[in-house]
PDB file of C-alpha atoms and ligand atoms in Angstrom:
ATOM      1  CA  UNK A   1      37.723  45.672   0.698  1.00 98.00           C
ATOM      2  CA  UNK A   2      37.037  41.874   1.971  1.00 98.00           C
ATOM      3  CA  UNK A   3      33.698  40.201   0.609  1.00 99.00           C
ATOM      4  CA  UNK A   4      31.553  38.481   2.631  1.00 99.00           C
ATOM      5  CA  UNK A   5      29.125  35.897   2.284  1.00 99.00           C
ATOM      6  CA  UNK A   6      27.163  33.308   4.086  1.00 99.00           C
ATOM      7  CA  UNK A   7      23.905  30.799   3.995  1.00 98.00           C
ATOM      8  CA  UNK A   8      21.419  31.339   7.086  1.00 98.00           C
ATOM      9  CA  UNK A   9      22.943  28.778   9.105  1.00 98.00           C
ATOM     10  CA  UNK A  10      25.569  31.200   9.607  1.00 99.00           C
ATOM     11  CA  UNK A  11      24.285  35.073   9.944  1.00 99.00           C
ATOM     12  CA  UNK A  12      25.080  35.210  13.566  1.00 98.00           C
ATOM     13  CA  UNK A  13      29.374  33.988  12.778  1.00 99.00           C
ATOM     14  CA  UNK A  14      29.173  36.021   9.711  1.00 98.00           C
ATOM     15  CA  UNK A  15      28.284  39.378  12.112  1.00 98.00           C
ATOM     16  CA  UNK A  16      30.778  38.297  14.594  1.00 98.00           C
ATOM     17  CA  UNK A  17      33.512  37.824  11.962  1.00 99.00           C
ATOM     18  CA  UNK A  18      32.228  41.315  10.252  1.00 98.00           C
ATOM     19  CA  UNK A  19      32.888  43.363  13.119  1.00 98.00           C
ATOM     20  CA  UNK A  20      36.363  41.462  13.540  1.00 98.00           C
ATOM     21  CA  UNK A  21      37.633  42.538  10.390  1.00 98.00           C
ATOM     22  CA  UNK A  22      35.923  46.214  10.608  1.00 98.00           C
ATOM     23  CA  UNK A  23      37.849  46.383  13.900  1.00 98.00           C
ATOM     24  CA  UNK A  24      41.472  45.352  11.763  1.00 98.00           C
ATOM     25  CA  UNK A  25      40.270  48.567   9.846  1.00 98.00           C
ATOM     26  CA  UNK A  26      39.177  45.908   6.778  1.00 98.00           C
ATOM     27  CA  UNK A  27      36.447  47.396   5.080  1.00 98.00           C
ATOM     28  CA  UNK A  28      33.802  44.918   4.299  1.00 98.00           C
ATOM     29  CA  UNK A  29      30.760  44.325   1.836  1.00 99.00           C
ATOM     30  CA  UNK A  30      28.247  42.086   3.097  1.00 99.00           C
ATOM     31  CA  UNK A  31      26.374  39.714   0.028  1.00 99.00           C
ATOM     32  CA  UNK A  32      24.427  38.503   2.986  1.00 97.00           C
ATOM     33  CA  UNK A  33      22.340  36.376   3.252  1.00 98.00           C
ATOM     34  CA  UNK A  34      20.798  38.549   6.772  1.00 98.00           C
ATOM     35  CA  UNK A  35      18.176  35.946   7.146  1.00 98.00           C
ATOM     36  CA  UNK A  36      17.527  33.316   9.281  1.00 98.00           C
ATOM     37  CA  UNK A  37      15.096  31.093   6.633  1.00 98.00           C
ATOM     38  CA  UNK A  38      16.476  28.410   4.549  1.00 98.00           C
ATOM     39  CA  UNK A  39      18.596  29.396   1.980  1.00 98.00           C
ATOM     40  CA  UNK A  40      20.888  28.116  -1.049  1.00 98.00           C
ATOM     41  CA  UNK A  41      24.342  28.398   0.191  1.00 99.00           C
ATOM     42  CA  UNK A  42      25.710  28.371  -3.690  1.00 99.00           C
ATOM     43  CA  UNK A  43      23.292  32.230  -4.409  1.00 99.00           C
ATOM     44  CA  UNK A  44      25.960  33.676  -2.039  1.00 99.00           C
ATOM     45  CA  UNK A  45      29.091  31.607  -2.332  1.00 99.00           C
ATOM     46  CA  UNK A  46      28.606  32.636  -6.240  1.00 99.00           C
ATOM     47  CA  UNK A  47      27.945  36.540  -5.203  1.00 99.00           C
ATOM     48  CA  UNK A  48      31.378  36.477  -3.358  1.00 99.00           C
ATOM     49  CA  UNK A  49      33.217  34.213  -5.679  1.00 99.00           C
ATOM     50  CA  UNK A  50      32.524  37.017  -8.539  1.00 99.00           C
ATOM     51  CA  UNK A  51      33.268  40.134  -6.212  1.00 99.00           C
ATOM     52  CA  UNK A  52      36.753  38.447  -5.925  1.00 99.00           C
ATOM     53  CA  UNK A  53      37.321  37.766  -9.498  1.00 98.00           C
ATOM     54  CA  UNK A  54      36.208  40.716 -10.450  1.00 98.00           C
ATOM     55  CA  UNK A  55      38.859  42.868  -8.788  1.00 98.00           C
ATOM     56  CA  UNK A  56      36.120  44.574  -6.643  1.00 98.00           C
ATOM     57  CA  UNK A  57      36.763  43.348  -3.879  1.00 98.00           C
ATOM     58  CA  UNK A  58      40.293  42.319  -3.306  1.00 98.00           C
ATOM     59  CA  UNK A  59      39.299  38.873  -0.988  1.00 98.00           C
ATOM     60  CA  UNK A  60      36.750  37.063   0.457  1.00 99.00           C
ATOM     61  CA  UNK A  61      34.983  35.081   3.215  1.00 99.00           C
ATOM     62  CA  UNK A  62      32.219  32.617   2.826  1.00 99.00           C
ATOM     63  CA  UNK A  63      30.915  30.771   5.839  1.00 99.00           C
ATOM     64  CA  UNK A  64      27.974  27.800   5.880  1.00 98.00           C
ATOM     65  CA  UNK A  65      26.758  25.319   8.128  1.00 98.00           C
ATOM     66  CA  UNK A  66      30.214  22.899   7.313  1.00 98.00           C
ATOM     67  CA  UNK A  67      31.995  25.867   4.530  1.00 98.00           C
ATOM     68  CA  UNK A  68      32.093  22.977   1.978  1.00 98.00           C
ATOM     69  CA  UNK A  69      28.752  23.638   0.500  1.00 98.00           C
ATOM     70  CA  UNK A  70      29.853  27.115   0.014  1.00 99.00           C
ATOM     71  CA  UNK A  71      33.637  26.528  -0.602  1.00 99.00           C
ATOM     72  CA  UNK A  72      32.297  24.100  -3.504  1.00 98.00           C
ATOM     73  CA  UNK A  73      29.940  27.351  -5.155  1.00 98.00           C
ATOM     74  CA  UNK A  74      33.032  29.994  -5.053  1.00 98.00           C
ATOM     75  CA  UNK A  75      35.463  27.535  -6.908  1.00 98.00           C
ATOM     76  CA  UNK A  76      33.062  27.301  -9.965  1.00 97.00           C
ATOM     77  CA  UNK A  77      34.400  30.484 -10.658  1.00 98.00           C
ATOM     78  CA  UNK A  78      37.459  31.000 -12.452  1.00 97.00           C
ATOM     79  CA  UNK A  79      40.007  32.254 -10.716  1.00 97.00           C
ATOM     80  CA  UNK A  80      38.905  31.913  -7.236  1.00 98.00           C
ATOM     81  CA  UNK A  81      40.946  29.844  -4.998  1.00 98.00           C
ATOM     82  CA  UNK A  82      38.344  28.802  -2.058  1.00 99.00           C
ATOM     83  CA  UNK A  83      39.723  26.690   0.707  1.00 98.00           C
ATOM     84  CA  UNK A  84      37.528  25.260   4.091  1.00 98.00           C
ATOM     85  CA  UNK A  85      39.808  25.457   6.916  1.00 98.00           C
ATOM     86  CA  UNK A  86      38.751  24.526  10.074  1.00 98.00           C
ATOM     87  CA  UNK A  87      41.867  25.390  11.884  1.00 98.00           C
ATOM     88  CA  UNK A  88      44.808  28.397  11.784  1.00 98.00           C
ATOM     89  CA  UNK A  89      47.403  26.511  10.360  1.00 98.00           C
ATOM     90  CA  UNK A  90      45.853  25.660   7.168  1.00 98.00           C
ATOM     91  CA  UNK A  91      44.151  28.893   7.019  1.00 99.00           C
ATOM     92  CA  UNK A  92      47.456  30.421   6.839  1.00 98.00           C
ATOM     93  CA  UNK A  93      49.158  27.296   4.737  1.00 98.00           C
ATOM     94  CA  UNK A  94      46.031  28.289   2.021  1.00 98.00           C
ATOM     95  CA  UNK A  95      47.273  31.834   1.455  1.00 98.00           C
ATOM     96  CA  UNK A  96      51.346  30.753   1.660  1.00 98.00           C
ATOM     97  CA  UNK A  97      51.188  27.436  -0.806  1.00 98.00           C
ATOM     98  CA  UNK A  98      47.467  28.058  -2.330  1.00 98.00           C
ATOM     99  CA  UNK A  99      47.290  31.950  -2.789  1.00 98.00           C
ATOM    100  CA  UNK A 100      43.275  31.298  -1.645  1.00 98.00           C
ATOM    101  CA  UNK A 101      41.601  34.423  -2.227  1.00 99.00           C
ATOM    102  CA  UNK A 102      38.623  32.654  -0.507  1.00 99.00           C
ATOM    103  CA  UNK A 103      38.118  31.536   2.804  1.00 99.00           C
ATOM    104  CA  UNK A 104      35.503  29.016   3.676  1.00 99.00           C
ATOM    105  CA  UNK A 105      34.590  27.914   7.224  1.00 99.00           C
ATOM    106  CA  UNK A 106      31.520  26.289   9.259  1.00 99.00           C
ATOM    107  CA  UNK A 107      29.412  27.832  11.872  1.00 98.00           C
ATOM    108  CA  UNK A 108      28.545  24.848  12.686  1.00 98.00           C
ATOM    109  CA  UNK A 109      31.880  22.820  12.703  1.00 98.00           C
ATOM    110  CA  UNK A 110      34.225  25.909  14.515  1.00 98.00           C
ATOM    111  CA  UNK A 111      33.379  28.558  17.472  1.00 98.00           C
ATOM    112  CA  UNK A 112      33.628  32.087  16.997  1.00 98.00           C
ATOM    113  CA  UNK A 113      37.116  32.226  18.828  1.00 98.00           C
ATOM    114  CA  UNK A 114      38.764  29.643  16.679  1.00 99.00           C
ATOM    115  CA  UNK A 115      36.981  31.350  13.587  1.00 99.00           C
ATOM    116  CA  UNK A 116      38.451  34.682  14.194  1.00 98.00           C
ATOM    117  CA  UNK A 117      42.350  32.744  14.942  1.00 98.00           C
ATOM    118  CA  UNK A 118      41.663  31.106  11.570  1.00 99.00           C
ATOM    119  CA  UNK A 119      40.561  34.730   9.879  1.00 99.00           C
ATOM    120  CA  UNK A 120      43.496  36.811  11.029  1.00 98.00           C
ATOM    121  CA  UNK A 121      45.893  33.740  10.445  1.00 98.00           C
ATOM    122  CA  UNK A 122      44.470  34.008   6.858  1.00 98.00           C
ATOM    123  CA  UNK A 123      45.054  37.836   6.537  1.00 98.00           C
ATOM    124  CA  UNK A 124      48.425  37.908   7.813  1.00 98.00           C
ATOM    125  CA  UNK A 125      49.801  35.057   5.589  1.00 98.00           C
ATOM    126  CA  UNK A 126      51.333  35.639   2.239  1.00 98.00           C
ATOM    127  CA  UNK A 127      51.503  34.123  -0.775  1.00 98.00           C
ATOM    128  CA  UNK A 128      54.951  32.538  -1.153  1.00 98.00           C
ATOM    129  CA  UNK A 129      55.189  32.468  -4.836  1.00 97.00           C
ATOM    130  CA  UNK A 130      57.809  30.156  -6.582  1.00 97.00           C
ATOM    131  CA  UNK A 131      57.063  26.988  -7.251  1.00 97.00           C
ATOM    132  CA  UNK A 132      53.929  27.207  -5.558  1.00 98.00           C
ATOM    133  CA  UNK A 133      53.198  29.829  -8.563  1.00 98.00           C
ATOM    134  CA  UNK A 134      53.387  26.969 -10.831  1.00 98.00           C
ATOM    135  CA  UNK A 135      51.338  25.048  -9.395  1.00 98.00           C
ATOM    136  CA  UNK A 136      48.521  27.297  -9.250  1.00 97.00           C
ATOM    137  CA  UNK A 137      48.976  28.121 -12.654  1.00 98.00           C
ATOM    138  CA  UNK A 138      48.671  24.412 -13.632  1.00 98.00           C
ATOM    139  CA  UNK A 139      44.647  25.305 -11.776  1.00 97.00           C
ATOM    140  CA  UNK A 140      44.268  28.243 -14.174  1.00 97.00           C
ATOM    141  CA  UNK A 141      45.017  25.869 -17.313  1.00 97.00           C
ATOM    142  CA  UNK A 142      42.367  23.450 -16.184  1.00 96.00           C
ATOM    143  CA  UNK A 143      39.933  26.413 -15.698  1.00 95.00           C
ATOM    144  CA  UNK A 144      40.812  27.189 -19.204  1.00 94.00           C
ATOM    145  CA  UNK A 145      40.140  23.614 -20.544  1.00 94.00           C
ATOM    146  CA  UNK A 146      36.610  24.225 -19.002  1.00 90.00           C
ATOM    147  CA  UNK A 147      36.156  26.358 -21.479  1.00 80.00           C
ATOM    148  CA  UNK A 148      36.470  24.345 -24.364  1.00 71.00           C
TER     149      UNK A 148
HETATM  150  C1  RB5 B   1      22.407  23.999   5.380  1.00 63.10           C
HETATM  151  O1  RB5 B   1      21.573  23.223   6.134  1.00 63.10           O
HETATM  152  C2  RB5 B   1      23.740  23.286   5.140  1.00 63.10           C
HETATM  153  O2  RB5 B   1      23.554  22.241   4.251  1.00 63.10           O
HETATM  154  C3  RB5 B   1      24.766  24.263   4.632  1.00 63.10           C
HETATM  155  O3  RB5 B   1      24.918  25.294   5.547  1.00 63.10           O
HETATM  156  C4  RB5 B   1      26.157  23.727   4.379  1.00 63.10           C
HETATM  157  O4  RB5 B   1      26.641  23.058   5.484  1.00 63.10           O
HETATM  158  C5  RB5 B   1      26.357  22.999   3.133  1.00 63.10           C
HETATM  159  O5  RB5 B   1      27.453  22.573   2.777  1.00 63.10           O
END
């Protein structure tokens, strides 16, 4: 199950990238927002960010005007790895090197061609492990110094 998420500049890529997943056979909860009216991008960034580090849903993808409003919300929660790509290869370079368990993009800065490339890019790519684990477990210990 893929989480999905998205401010109102970006219901109509949101529905688009919905039905692209559904038709990969990923099922998908939808933290909206299903509005058009202004909207805080962080209320739904936040709503996937926690689906993900929950466990209940096993990834996510959060989409605003530029995904860097949004991408900015999810990583205030620990243990989500939110990247904005813009383009397939660091889409799939986020999930190989970063293990993102996020994906953040903007309706406004990518068409809905290029947005689905960057998607199934995304959920094809996996994590390489190694000394990339290291690294993101060098993140973790910072998230855990937040605590403090
Ligand atoms: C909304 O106008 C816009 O600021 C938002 O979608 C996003 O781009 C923020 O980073």
């Amino acid at each position: 199950m893929y989480a999905i998420g998205n401010d109102h500049s970006a219901v109509e890529m949101k529905n688009i990238i919905k039905k692209h997943l559904e038709s990969r056979g990923i099922e998908v909860k939808d933290f909206g927002t299903n509005s058009g009216d202004s909207c805080n991008y962080a209320v739904y960034g936040e709503l996937v960010a926690r689906a993900v580090a929950s466990g209940e849903c096993e990834r996510g993808i959060a989409i605003c005007g530029t995904g860097v409003g949004i991408s900015i919300a999810c990583n205030k929660v620990n243990g989500v790895r939110a990247c904005v790509c813009s383009e397939p290869f660091s889409a799939k370079l986020s999930r190989q090197h970063n293990n993102s368990n996020v994906l953040c993009f903007g309706a406004r800065v990518v068409g809905s061609e290029l947005a689905k490339m960057i998607v199934d890019e995304w959920i094809d790519a996996e994590f390489q492990g190694g000394r990339h684990q290291d690294r993101i477990d060098y993140i973790a210990g910072i998230e855990r110094k937040n605590l403090g």
